[in-house]
Amino acid sequence: MQHVLQVEGAERRFGSTHALCGADLHVLAGEVMALLGPNGAGKTTLIRSIVGRIRLDQGRIEMFGKTICEGGSAISPDQHTFARLGVVPQEIAVYPDLNAMENLRCFAELQGMARTEIQEQTAWVLEWTGLQDRAKDLAKTYSGGMKRRLNIGCSMMHRPQLLLLDEPTVGVDPQSRQRIWEMLQQLQREGTSILLTTHQLDEAQQISDRITIIDHGKTAASGSFDELCQTTIGLQRRVIIVSAQPIAPESLPTWEVDQHLAVCRVNNVATELADVLAVAKQAGVPIRDVQIEAPSLQAIFIHLTGKELRD
Amino acid sequence: MRTLLWVSWLNLLRDKVALGTVFVLPVIFFSIFAAIFVGMSGGGGGGSSAVQKLNVVALDLDESRVSQSLLGQLQSTTELELTVQRPSELTQAKNRDDIRQEVRTGKYNAGLVIPADFGRHFPDFAGQGPAIELIYDGANPMAKPMIGGVMQGSAFTAAPDLMMERGFEFLDQNAGWFLTDQQRTILQALQQQLRDATSLANNENSDESEDTNATDVGLNALNGLVRISASEARDDTDRAQQQNQAKRKRSSMTAYYAAGIGVMFLLFSTAGAAGSILDEEESGTLERVLSAIRSSQKLLLGKWLFYGLMGVVQLVIMFVFAWLVFGLDLWTVNHAVGFALMTVLTAAAASALGVMLATICRTRAQLNGVSTVVILIMSALGGSMVPRFVMPAFMQKTSKFTFNGWALDGYLNVFWYDDPNHSLVQSVATIVPQLAMLVAMTVAFLLVARSAAKRWEVQ
């Protein structure tokens, strides 16, 4: 599949801080790529350098086959390439004293769209975001979810082929979040490539085709969920035995034991679960409950980035 | 409650701009106004040297000992900066119309024309002699009463011998029984002593003093010891036009205050509006806009243009209101064109100042504090709050460094120091320095803004 975005060895330093230390990223045409990382990992710096707001010290960014930034040199002023890009900032960057239609028109005009084109696109975006009924209300009167949707809509007026979203669902309720994910899936079905950053790991796992995890300014892992599982925690399921009494660790020496819990890993739950339960009974564990845990992006993320706080 | 007070105090303490606004600004303002009003009264540390002297020109058509003595006395006063012009010393003849023109154009605050027969009739208690003509600039309401008072005071000491001689002559003619021959002899001796003393005093004041015929005297007690005929520099001598003149005077003062208040509030509104740039920066909208247009220069120019247009509308509303309600003389060709030029360039410069302040400041709170300080100080020094003619000389010079000072000067030239006989080109020529300075300020402000806005460019 064709790359729409390629970032190779991106490095950027702000004073003594290394924001990016050789980050790599590839987005294929029509895919949803989740860019994950702890706070301060360099996600926003990477997004801003793709948008052309930050110059790289080292490395290269290629978009739609054109180099837009090469380490140490100026960013290409190629308007045509940037016109194929849409950016949704983390902040709700709309004018609160304008209504939805006016906001959409404003950002479309800044993108250089013609008036007739704007009218057509406004109708589509309002429908896509579900804001038709409130189209003439001021943005400041909207709920958090509506503002978020308008924020995304403003970046879709020119129908970009690549959409970058920096934490598009932060601070919204589950219903609004669900609606936003549906909107993005619709875009993907229509062929738009999407690169998004988020801390909603379960949803990132659900919506994205591939995932890139960056930490300390460089790429820690990249690939599909299964690929990440294989290269990190493995595809094994965790079988968790909950005991009615505290378990003696020496009774299950190859298991992870913690008070009332005993954990082991299996490759195939269907064939191996009965054996696991038999071993537990043999060790004298009074089984109260059994839980089976599939590998999660959360587990992969913690595995790759560690447990220490990054604030 | 204690916690709330503590938190509020910490917030204030850590916001240096707010701290300055709360504690330093009032002191600065107090200092400015104290300097103005202490200067006016001649008190305080500045002393009388700090008082702004009225700049007066005197045309001595009489050139008698009395007129020279009187002008010598006026020159020695602390209130006037007197320039004496005598036909015998001038290479080109001058008349009262020339003096009027010099006052009208603002070269002098006032002019005095000593008529040819003044000395012969001084002191003219009968009120038959010619009056000294005082031509004053109505823009300076202090000029007329101040010069009148100084003139009367100086007249007492200018020629005491003549005053006494003519005083007794007057009494003798109207009440001959008043003096005996012996008294008359004593008075003649005293008169000679006074004449000698006056001559000595005038020589100390002016080397130009010379003896003239002592009999060329008269007396007039109508306004005191000298009769003064006062006229405004823009008044015509035709009394039938007095009503129109009064209207013009009101109109001109209205223009002064419309310009003064208008320019000050123009600055406040443009600075306030320019704060939206900072709001947009904070909300992320600015980043989004810059990502789309990819140029902070375009952004600044767009904002500057909008705030400039807003300023033009604001000033037009102010002056049209002044025309409708206060009868401002706005619709002559010279006034309208001058107003249009001044308004466009004043609004452009004010807008550029607002944009500059917004780019220099990092937060809306900072902008509010800084712009309030800058605008109030410029308005106070520039004459928006207090007319500049009441300020001490050093403060008047300082006003040349303020935006308000130049803008106000331009509007005054359009509406106040205009000459109805000027062509449109001549009229516009009078505001060229102000227009040029406003353009220069606009460019300078925008360049600073451009430099400060680099933080929004590609990093």
PDB file of C-alpha atoms in Angstrom, chain A residues 99-294:
ATOM      1  CA  ASN A  99     -22.028  29.917  14.939  1.00  0.00           C
ATOM      2  CA  ALA A 100     -21.163  26.570  13.389  1.00  0.00           C
ATOM      3  CA  MET A 101     -21.770  27.718   9.823  1.00  0.00           C
ATOM      4  CA  GLU A 102     -19.661  30.818  10.302  1.00  0.00           C
ATOM      5  CA  ASN A 103     -16.838  28.842  11.873  1.00  0.00           C
ATOM      6  CA  LEU A 104     -16.864  26.341   9.034  1.00  0.00           C
ATOM      7  CA  ARG A 105     -16.893  29.109   6.456  1.00  0.00           C
ATOM      8  CA  CYS A 106     -14.075  30.963   8.192  1.00  0.00           C
ATOM      9  CA  PHE A 107     -11.670  28.021   8.204  1.00  0.00           C
ATOM     10  CA  ALA A 108     -12.681  26.988   4.705  1.00  0.00           C
ATOM     11  CA  GLU A 109     -11.897  30.468   3.408  1.00  0.00           C
ATOM     12  CA  LEU A 110      -8.537  30.401   5.176  1.00  0.00           C
ATOM     13  CA  GLN A 111      -7.880  27.174   3.240  1.00  0.00           C
ATOM     14  CA  GLY A 112      -8.629  29.105   0.061  1.00  0.00           C
ATOM     15  CA  MET A 113     -11.873  27.351  -0.860  1.00  0.00           C
ATOM     16  CA  ALA A 114     -14.327  28.916  -3.303  1.00  0.00           C
ATOM     17  CA  ARG A 115     -17.720  30.125  -2.071  1.00  0.00           C
ATOM     18  CA  THR A 116     -19.823  27.552  -3.936  1.00  0.00           C
ATOM     19  CA  GLU A 117     -17.570  24.783  -2.735  1.00  0.00           C
ATOM     20  CA  ILE A 118     -17.898  26.061   0.820  1.00  0.00           C
ATOM     21  CA  GLN A 119     -21.694  25.946   0.653  1.00  0.00           C
ATOM     22  CA  GLU A 120     -21.680  22.349  -0.494  1.00  0.00           C
ATOM     23  CA  GLN A 121     -19.112  21.263   2.050  1.00  0.00           C
ATOM     24  CA  THR A 122     -20.838  23.103   4.906  1.00  0.00           C
ATOM     25  CA  ALA A 123     -23.971  21.048   4.354  1.00  0.00           C
ATOM     26  CA  TRP A 124     -21.961  17.833   4.307  1.00  0.00           C
ATOM     27  CA  VAL A 125     -19.912  18.672   7.418  1.00  0.00           C
ATOM     28  CA  LEU A 126     -23.002  19.730   9.380  1.00  0.00           C
ATOM     29  CA  GLU A 127     -24.637  16.444   8.554  1.00  0.00           C
ATOM     30  CA  TRP A 128     -21.477  14.447   9.250  1.00  0.00           C
ATOM     31  CA  THR A 129     -21.018  16.082  12.653  1.00  0.00           C
ATOM     32  CA  GLY A 130     -24.732  16.014  13.488  1.00  0.00           C
ATOM     33  CA  LEU A 131     -24.831  19.757  14.049  1.00  0.00           C
ATOM     34  CA  GLN A 132     -27.526  20.655  11.489  1.00  0.00           C
ATOM     35  CA  ASP A 133     -30.060  21.588  14.145  1.00  0.00           C
ATOM     36  CA  ARG A 134     -27.665  23.870  15.966  1.00  0.00           C
ATOM     37  CA  ALA A 135     -25.919  25.249  12.893  1.00  0.00           C
ATOM     38  CA  LYS A 136     -26.966  28.817  13.592  1.00  0.00           C
ATOM     39  CA  ASP A 137     -26.329  28.799  17.325  1.00  0.00           C
ATOM     40  CA  LEU A 138     -23.166  30.360  18.644  1.00  0.00           C
ATOM     41  CA  ALA A 139     -20.406  27.854  19.318  1.00  0.00           C
ATOM     42  CA  LYS A 140     -20.089  29.038  22.906  1.00  0.00           C
ATOM     43  CA  THR A 141     -23.576  27.702  23.616  1.00  0.00           C
ATOM     44  CA  TYR A 142     -22.613  24.153  22.554  1.00  0.00           C
ATOM     45  CA  SER A 143     -21.919  21.216  24.838  1.00  0.00           C
ATOM     46  CA  GLY A 144     -18.359  19.900  25.078  1.00  0.00           C
ATOM     47  CA  GLY A 145     -19.115  17.087  22.640  1.00  0.00           C
ATOM     48  CA  MET A 146     -20.668  19.429  20.079  1.00  0.00           C
ATOM     49  CA  LYS A 147     -17.687  21.745  20.298  1.00  0.00           C
ATOM     50  CA  ARG A 148     -15.368  18.800  19.707  1.00  0.00           C
ATOM     51  CA  ARG A 149     -17.359  17.768  16.662  1.00  0.00           C
ATOM     52  CA  LEU A 150     -17.323  21.280  15.301  1.00  0.00           C
ATOM     53  CA  ASN A 151     -13.573  21.400  15.982  1.00  0.00           C
ATOM     54  CA  ILE A 152     -13.131  18.317  13.794  1.00  0.00           C
ATOM     55  CA  GLY A 153     -15.591  19.578  11.199  1.00  0.00           C
ATOM     56  CA  CYS A 154     -13.625  22.791  10.681  1.00  0.00           C
ATOM     57  CA  SER A 155     -10.667  20.686   9.558  1.00  0.00           C
ATOM     58  CA  MET A 156     -12.752  18.614   7.154  1.00  0.00           C
ATOM     59  CA  MET A 157     -14.182  21.430   5.055  1.00  0.00           C
ATOM     60  CA  HIS A 158     -11.527  21.048   2.382  1.00  0.00           C
ATOM     61  CA  ARG A 159     -11.868  17.245   2.443  1.00  0.00           C
ATOM     62  CA  PRO A 160      -8.237  16.470   3.228  1.00  0.00           C
ATOM     63  CA  GLN A 161      -6.748  13.131   2.214  1.00  0.00           C
ATOM     64  CA  LEU A 162      -4.792  12.909   5.443  1.00  0.00           C
ATOM     65  CA  LEU A 163      -6.355  14.015   8.725  1.00  0.00           C
ATOM     66  CA  LEU A 164      -4.250  14.547  11.858  1.00  0.00           C
ATOM     67  CA  LEU A 165      -6.153  14.607  15.140  1.00  0.00           C
ATOM     68  CA  ASP A 166      -4.487  15.477  18.415  1.00  0.00           C
ATOM     69  CA  GLU A 167      -6.543  13.872  21.191  1.00  0.00           C
ATOM     70  CA  PRO A 168      -9.902  14.386  19.485  1.00  0.00           C
ATOM     71  CA  THR A 169     -12.024  12.926  22.295  1.00  0.00           C
ATOM     72  CA  VAL A 170     -10.436  14.481  25.347  1.00  0.00           C
ATOM     73  CA  GLY A 171     -12.964  15.744  27.872  1.00  0.00           C
ATOM     74  CA  VAL A 172     -16.149  14.433  26.254  1.00  0.00           C
ATOM     75  CA  ASP A 173     -18.759  11.995  27.532  1.00  0.00           C
ATOM     76  CA  PRO A 174     -18.903   8.358  26.267  1.00  0.00           C
ATOM     77  CA  GLN A 175     -21.787   9.084  23.880  1.00  0.00           C
ATOM     78  CA  SER A 176     -19.972  11.963  22.224  1.00  0.00           C
ATOM     79  CA  ARG A 177     -16.778   9.914  22.088  1.00  0.00           C
ATOM     80  CA  GLN A 178     -18.627   7.099  20.379  1.00  0.00           C
ATOM     81  CA  ARG A 179     -20.067   9.566  17.892  1.00  0.00           C
ATOM     82  CA  ILE A 180     -16.633  10.959  17.105  1.00  0.00           C
ATOM     83  CA  TRP A 181     -15.183   7.482  16.527  1.00  0.00           C
ATOM     84  CA  GLU A 182     -18.089   6.738  14.190  1.00  0.00           C
ATOM     85  CA  MET A 183     -17.372   9.935  12.281  1.00  0.00           C
ATOM     86  CA  LEU A 184     -13.735   8.938  11.876  1.00  0.00           C
ATOM     87  CA  GLN A 185     -14.633   5.418  10.770  1.00  0.00           C
ATOM     88  CA  GLN A 186     -16.935   6.911   8.156  1.00  0.00           C
ATOM     89  CA  LEU A 187     -14.055   9.030   6.883  1.00  0.00           C
ATOM     90  CA  GLN A 188     -11.825   5.994   6.721  1.00  0.00           C
ATOM     91  CA  ARG A 189     -14.423   4.103   4.719  1.00  0.00           C
ATOM     92  CA  GLU A 190     -14.463   6.992   2.275  1.00  0.00           C
ATOM     93  CA  GLY A 191     -10.694   6.724   1.866  1.00  0.00           C
ATOM     94  CA  THR A 192      -9.277   9.330   4.217  1.00  0.00           C
ATOM     95  CA  SER A 193      -6.056   8.416   5.994  1.00  0.00           C
ATOM     96  CA  ILE A 194      -6.103   9.280   9.669  1.00  0.00           C
ATOM     97  CA  LEU A 195      -3.340   9.835  12.182  1.00  0.00           C
ATOM     98  CA  LEU A 196      -4.564  10.397  15.705  1.00  0.00           C
ATOM     99  CA  THR A 197      -3.088  10.728  19.134  1.00  0.00           C
ATOM    100  CA  THR A 198      -5.113   9.605  22.110  1.00  0.00           C
ATOM    101  CA  HIS A 199      -4.895   8.305  25.632  1.00  0.00           C
ATOM    102  CA  GLN A 200      -8.048   6.173  25.136  1.00  0.00           C
ATOM    103  CA  LEU A 201      -6.069   2.974  24.553  1.00  0.00           C
ATOM    104  CA  ASP A 202      -9.047   0.624  24.326  1.00  0.00           C
ATOM    105  CA  GLU A 203     -10.651   2.771  21.657  1.00  0.00           C
ATOM    106  CA  ALA A 204      -7.371   3.237  19.825  1.00  0.00           C
ATOM    107  CA  GLN A 205      -7.076  -0.525  19.737  1.00  0.00           C
ATOM    108  CA  GLN A 206     -10.601  -0.792  18.333  1.00  0.00           C
ATOM    109  CA  ILE A 207     -10.442   1.888  15.668  1.00  0.00           C
ATOM    110  CA  SER A 208      -6.850   1.832  14.451  1.00  0.00           C
ATOM    111  CA  ASP A 209      -5.318  -0.398  11.815  1.00  0.00           C
ATOM    112  CA  ARG A 210      -1.846   0.200  13.088  1.00  0.00           C
ATOM    113  CA  ILE A 211      -0.307   1.722  16.187  1.00  0.00           C
ATOM    114  CA  THR A 212       2.918   3.595  16.805  1.00  0.00           C
ATOM    115  CA  ILE A 213       4.100   4.038  20.362  1.00  0.00           C
ATOM    116  CA  ILE A 214       6.701   6.704  20.998  1.00  0.00           C
ATOM    117  CA  ASP A 215       8.534   7.384  24.210  1.00  0.00           C
ATOM    118  CA  HIS A 216      11.338   9.801  25.060  1.00  0.00           C
ATOM    119  CA  GLY A 217      11.106  11.225  21.532  1.00  0.00           C
ATOM    120  CA  LYS A 218      11.693   8.001  19.632  1.00  0.00           C
ATOM    121  CA  THR A 219       9.572   5.213  18.277  1.00  0.00           C
ATOM    122  CA  ALA A 220       9.292   2.362  20.767  1.00  0.00           C
ATOM    123  CA  ALA A 221       7.172   0.082  18.586  1.00  0.00           C
ATOM    124  CA  SER A 222       5.014   0.250  15.496  1.00  0.00           C
ATOM    125  CA  GLY A 223       2.656  -2.146  13.767  1.00  0.00           C
ATOM    126  CA  SER A 224      -0.756  -3.773  13.988  1.00  0.00           C
ATOM    127  CA  PHE A 225      -2.036  -4.805  17.400  1.00  0.00           C
ATOM    128  CA  ASP A 226      -1.146  -8.438  16.834  1.00  0.00           C
ATOM    129  CA  GLU A 227       2.327  -7.471  15.649  1.00  0.00           C
ATOM    130  CA  LEU A 228       2.808  -5.374  18.771  1.00  0.00           C
ATOM    131  CA  CYS A 229       1.601  -8.245  20.947  1.00  0.00           C
ATOM    132  CA  GLN A 230       4.020 -10.634  19.321  1.00  0.00           C
ATOM    133  CA  THR A 231       6.970  -8.312  19.721  1.00  0.00           C
ATOM    134  CA  THR A 232       6.140  -7.306  23.300  1.00  0.00           C
ATOM    135  CA  ILE A 233       3.951  -9.288  25.681  1.00  0.00           C
ATOM    136  CA  GLY A 234       3.089 -12.123  23.325  1.00  0.00           C
ATOM    137  CA  LEU A 235      -0.282 -13.404  22.230  1.00  0.00           C
ATOM    138  CA  GLN A 236      -0.818 -15.608  25.321  1.00  0.00           C
ATOM    139  CA  ARG A 237      -3.986 -15.182  27.436  1.00  0.00           C
ATOM    140  CA  ARG A 238      -3.670 -14.746  31.153  1.00  0.00           C
ATOM    141  CA  VAL A 239      -5.685 -17.168  33.286  1.00  0.00           C
ATOM    142  CA  ILE A 240      -6.349 -15.692  36.716  1.00  0.00           C
ATOM    143  CA  ILE A 241      -7.445 -18.018  39.522  1.00  0.00           C
ATOM    144  CA  VAL A 242      -9.168 -16.315  42.446  1.00  0.00           C
ATOM    145  CA  SER A 243      -8.798 -18.396  45.619  1.00  0.00           C
ATOM    146  CA  ALA A 244     -11.046 -18.437  48.689  1.00  0.00           C
ATOM    147  CA  GLN A 245      -7.912 -18.562  50.866  1.00  0.00           C
ATOM    148  CA  PRO A 246      -4.430 -17.035  50.562  1.00  0.00           C
ATOM    149  CA  ILE A 247      -2.232 -19.098  48.262  1.00  0.00           C
ATOM    150  CA  ALA A 248       1.227 -20.273  49.295  1.00  0.00           C
ATOM    151  CA  PRO A 249       3.640 -19.262  46.457  1.00  0.00           C
ATOM    152  CA  GLU A 250       5.618 -22.495  46.767  1.00  0.00           C
ATOM    153  CA  SER A 251       2.475 -24.498  45.973  1.00  0.00           C
ATOM    154  CA  LEU A 252       2.472 -23.036  42.406  1.00  0.00           C
ATOM    155  CA  PRO A 253       6.153 -22.287  41.738  1.00  0.00           C
ATOM    156  CA  THR A 254       5.813 -21.451  37.989  1.00  0.00           C
ATOM    157  CA  TRP A 255       2.817 -19.162  38.479  1.00  0.00           C
ATOM    158  CA  GLU A 256       2.601 -15.506  39.500  1.00  0.00           C
ATOM    159  CA  VAL A 257       1.055 -15.624  42.987  1.00  0.00           C
ATOM    160  CA  ASP A 258      -0.207 -12.683  44.982  1.00  0.00           C
ATOM    161  CA  GLN A 259      -2.347 -13.404  48.078  1.00  0.00           C
ATOM    162  CA  HIS A 260      -5.655 -14.763  46.741  1.00  0.00           C
ATOM    163  CA  LEU A 261      -4.624 -14.559  43.065  1.00  0.00           C
ATOM    164  CA  ALA A 262      -2.641 -16.985  40.957  1.00  0.00           C
ATOM    165  CA  VAL A 263      -1.839 -16.164  37.298  1.00  0.00           C
ATOM    166  CA  CYS A 264      -0.558 -18.347  34.485  1.00  0.00           C
ATOM    167  CA  ARG A 265      -0.341 -17.852  30.694  1.00  0.00           C
ATOM    168  CA  VAL A 266      -1.800 -20.128  28.027  1.00  0.00           C
ATOM    169  CA  ASN A 267      -1.529 -20.151  24.257  1.00  0.00           C
ATOM    170  CA  ASN A 268      -4.940 -21.735  23.676  1.00  0.00           C
ATOM    171  CA  VAL A 269      -7.632 -21.306  26.297  1.00  0.00           C
ATOM    172  CA  ALA A 270      -9.941 -23.934  24.790  1.00  0.00           C
ATOM    173  CA  THR A 271      -7.442 -26.738  25.033  1.00  0.00           C
ATOM    174  CA  GLU A 272      -5.370 -25.757  28.041  1.00  0.00           C
ATOM    175  CA  LEU A 273      -7.883 -24.352  30.546  1.00  0.00           C
ATOM    176  CA  ALA A 274      -8.914 -27.747  31.978  1.00  0.00           C
ATOM    177  CA  ASP A 275      -5.270 -28.624  32.685  1.00  0.00           C
ATOM    178  CA  VAL A 276      -4.694 -25.288  34.392  1.00  0.00           C
ATOM    179  CA  LEU A 277      -7.668 -25.792  36.717  1.00  0.00           C
ATOM    180  CA  ALA A 278      -6.510 -29.314  37.515  1.00  0.00           C
ATOM    181  CA  VAL A 279      -3.039 -28.078  38.515  1.00  0.00           C
ATOM    182  CA  ALA A 280      -4.601 -25.483  40.799  1.00  0.00           C
ATOM    183  CA  LYS A 281      -6.838 -28.046  42.494  1.00  0.00           C
ATOM    184  CA  GLN A 282      -3.907 -30.395  42.884  1.00  0.00           C
ATOM    185  CA  ALA A 283      -2.009 -27.633  44.659  1.00  0.00           C
ATOM    186  CA  GLY A 284      -4.904 -27.313  47.147  1.00  0.00           C
ATOM    187  CA  VAL A 285      -6.190 -23.953  45.926  1.00  0.00           C
ATOM    188  CA  PRO A 286      -9.907 -23.547  46.780  1.00  0.00           C
ATOM    189  CA  ILE A 287     -10.992 -21.905  43.474  1.00  0.00           C
ATOM    190  CA  ARG A 288     -13.647 -19.236  43.872  1.00  0.00           C
ATOM    191  CA  ASP A 289     -13.481 -17.637  40.387  1.00  0.00           C
ATOM    192  CA  VAL A 290     -11.572 -17.873  37.106  1.00  0.00           C
ATOM    193  CA  GLN A 291     -10.853 -14.906  34.796  1.00  0.00           C
ATOM    194  CA  ILE A 292      -9.316 -15.000  31.334  1.00  0.00           C
ATOM    195  CA  GLU A 293      -7.547 -11.876  30.112  1.00  0.00           C
ATOM    196  CA  ALA A 294      -6.628 -11.273  26.482  1.00  0.00           C
TER     197      ALA A 294
END
